[in-house]
Tab-separated table of C-alpha atoms in Angstrom:
chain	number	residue	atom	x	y	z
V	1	UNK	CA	139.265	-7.188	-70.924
V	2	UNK	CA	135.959	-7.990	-68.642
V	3	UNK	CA	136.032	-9.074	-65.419
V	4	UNK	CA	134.364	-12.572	-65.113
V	5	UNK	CA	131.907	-11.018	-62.384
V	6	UNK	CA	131.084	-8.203	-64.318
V	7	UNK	CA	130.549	-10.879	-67.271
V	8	UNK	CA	128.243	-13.165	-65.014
V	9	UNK	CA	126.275	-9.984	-63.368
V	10	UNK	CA	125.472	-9.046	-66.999
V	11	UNK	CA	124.315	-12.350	-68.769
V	12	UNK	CA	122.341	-13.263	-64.595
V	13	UNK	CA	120.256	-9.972	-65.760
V	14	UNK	CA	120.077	-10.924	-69.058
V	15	UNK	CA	118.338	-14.191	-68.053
V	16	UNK	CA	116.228	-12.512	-65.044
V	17	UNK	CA	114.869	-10.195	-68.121
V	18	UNK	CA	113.718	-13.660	-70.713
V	19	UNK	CA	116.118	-12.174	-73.131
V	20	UNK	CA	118.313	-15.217	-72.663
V	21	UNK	CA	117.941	-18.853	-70.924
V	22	UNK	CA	120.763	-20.005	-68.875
V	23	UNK	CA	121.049	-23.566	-68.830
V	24	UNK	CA	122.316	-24.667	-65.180
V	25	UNK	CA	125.182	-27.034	-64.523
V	26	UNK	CA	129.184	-26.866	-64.505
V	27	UNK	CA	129.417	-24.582	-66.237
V	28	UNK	CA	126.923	-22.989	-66.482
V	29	UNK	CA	125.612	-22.425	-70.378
V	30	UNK	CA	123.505	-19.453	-71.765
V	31	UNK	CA	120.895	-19.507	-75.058
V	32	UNK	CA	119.459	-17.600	-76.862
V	33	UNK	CA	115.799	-17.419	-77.651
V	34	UNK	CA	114.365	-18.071	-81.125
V	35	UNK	CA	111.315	-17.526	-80.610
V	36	UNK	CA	108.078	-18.209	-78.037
V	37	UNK	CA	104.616	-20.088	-78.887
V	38	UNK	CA	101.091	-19.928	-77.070
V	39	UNK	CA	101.985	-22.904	-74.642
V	40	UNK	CA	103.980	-20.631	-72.887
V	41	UNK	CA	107.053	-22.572	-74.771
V	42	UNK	CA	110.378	-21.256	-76.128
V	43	UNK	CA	112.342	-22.712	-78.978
V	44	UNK	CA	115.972	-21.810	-77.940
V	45	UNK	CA	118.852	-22.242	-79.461
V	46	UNK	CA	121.802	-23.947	-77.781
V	47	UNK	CA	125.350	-23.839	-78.137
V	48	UNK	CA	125.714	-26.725	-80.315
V	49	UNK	CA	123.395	-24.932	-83.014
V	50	UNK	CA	120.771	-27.301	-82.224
V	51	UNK	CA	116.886	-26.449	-81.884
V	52	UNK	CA	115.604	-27.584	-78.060
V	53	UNK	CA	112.384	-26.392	-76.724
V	54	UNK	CA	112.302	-25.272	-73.070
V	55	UNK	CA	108.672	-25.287	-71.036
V	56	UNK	CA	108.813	-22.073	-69.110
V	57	UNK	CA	107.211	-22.448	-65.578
V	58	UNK	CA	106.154	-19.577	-63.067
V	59	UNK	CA	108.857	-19.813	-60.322
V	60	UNK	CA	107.474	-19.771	-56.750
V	61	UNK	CA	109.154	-17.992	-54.287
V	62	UNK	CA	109.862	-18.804	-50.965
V	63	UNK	CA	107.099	-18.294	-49.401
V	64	UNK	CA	104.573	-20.032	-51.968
V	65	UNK	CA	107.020	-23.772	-51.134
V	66	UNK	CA	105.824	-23.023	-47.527
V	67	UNK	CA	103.211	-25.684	-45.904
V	68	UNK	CA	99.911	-24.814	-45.506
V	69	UNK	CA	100.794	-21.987	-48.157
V	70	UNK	CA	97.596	-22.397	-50.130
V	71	UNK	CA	95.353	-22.826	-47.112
V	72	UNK	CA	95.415	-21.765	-44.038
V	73	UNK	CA	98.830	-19.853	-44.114
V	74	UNK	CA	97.649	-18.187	-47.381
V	75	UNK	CA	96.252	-14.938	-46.058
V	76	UNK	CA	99.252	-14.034	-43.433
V	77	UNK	CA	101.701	-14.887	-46.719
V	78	UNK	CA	99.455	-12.349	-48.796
V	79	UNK	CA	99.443	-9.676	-46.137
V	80	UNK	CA	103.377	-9.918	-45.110
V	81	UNK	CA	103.920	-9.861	-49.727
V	82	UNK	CA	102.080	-6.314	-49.532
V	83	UNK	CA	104.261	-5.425	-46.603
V	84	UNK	CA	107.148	-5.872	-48.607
């Protein structure tokens, strides 16, 4: 028997990799991925066997959401990225 946060560790890398898409809500729900197209699109399939389509979008960390992020704050957010 697995321990539930082994379980969740697992399938949280599993999504983190694109191998699967995890769908989030209570509770949370996990797909698998048919298959990808050139709009950067996935067809997935969901638990109920049906066939949804899912546009993938680059997440922006933390520091991209800050103001002035793509101005003036831009090169200090650069230079403190390539510090990390």
């Amino acid at each position: 028997k697995m321990d539930r946060a082994n379980v969740s560790r697992h399938l949280n890398n599993l999504s983190k990799a694109g191998k699967i898409i995890k769908l989030n809500g209570r509770p949370v729900l996990y797909t698998t991925i048919i298959k990808k197209n050139e709009e950067n699109q996935i067809i997935a399939k969901d638990i109920e066997s049906d066939n949804s389509t899912f546009k993938l979008e680059k997440s922006k960390d933390s520091l991209e959401k800050l103001v002035g992020a793509e101005m003036s704050l831009k090169m200090p957010i650069q230079q403190a990225k390539a510090a990390i």
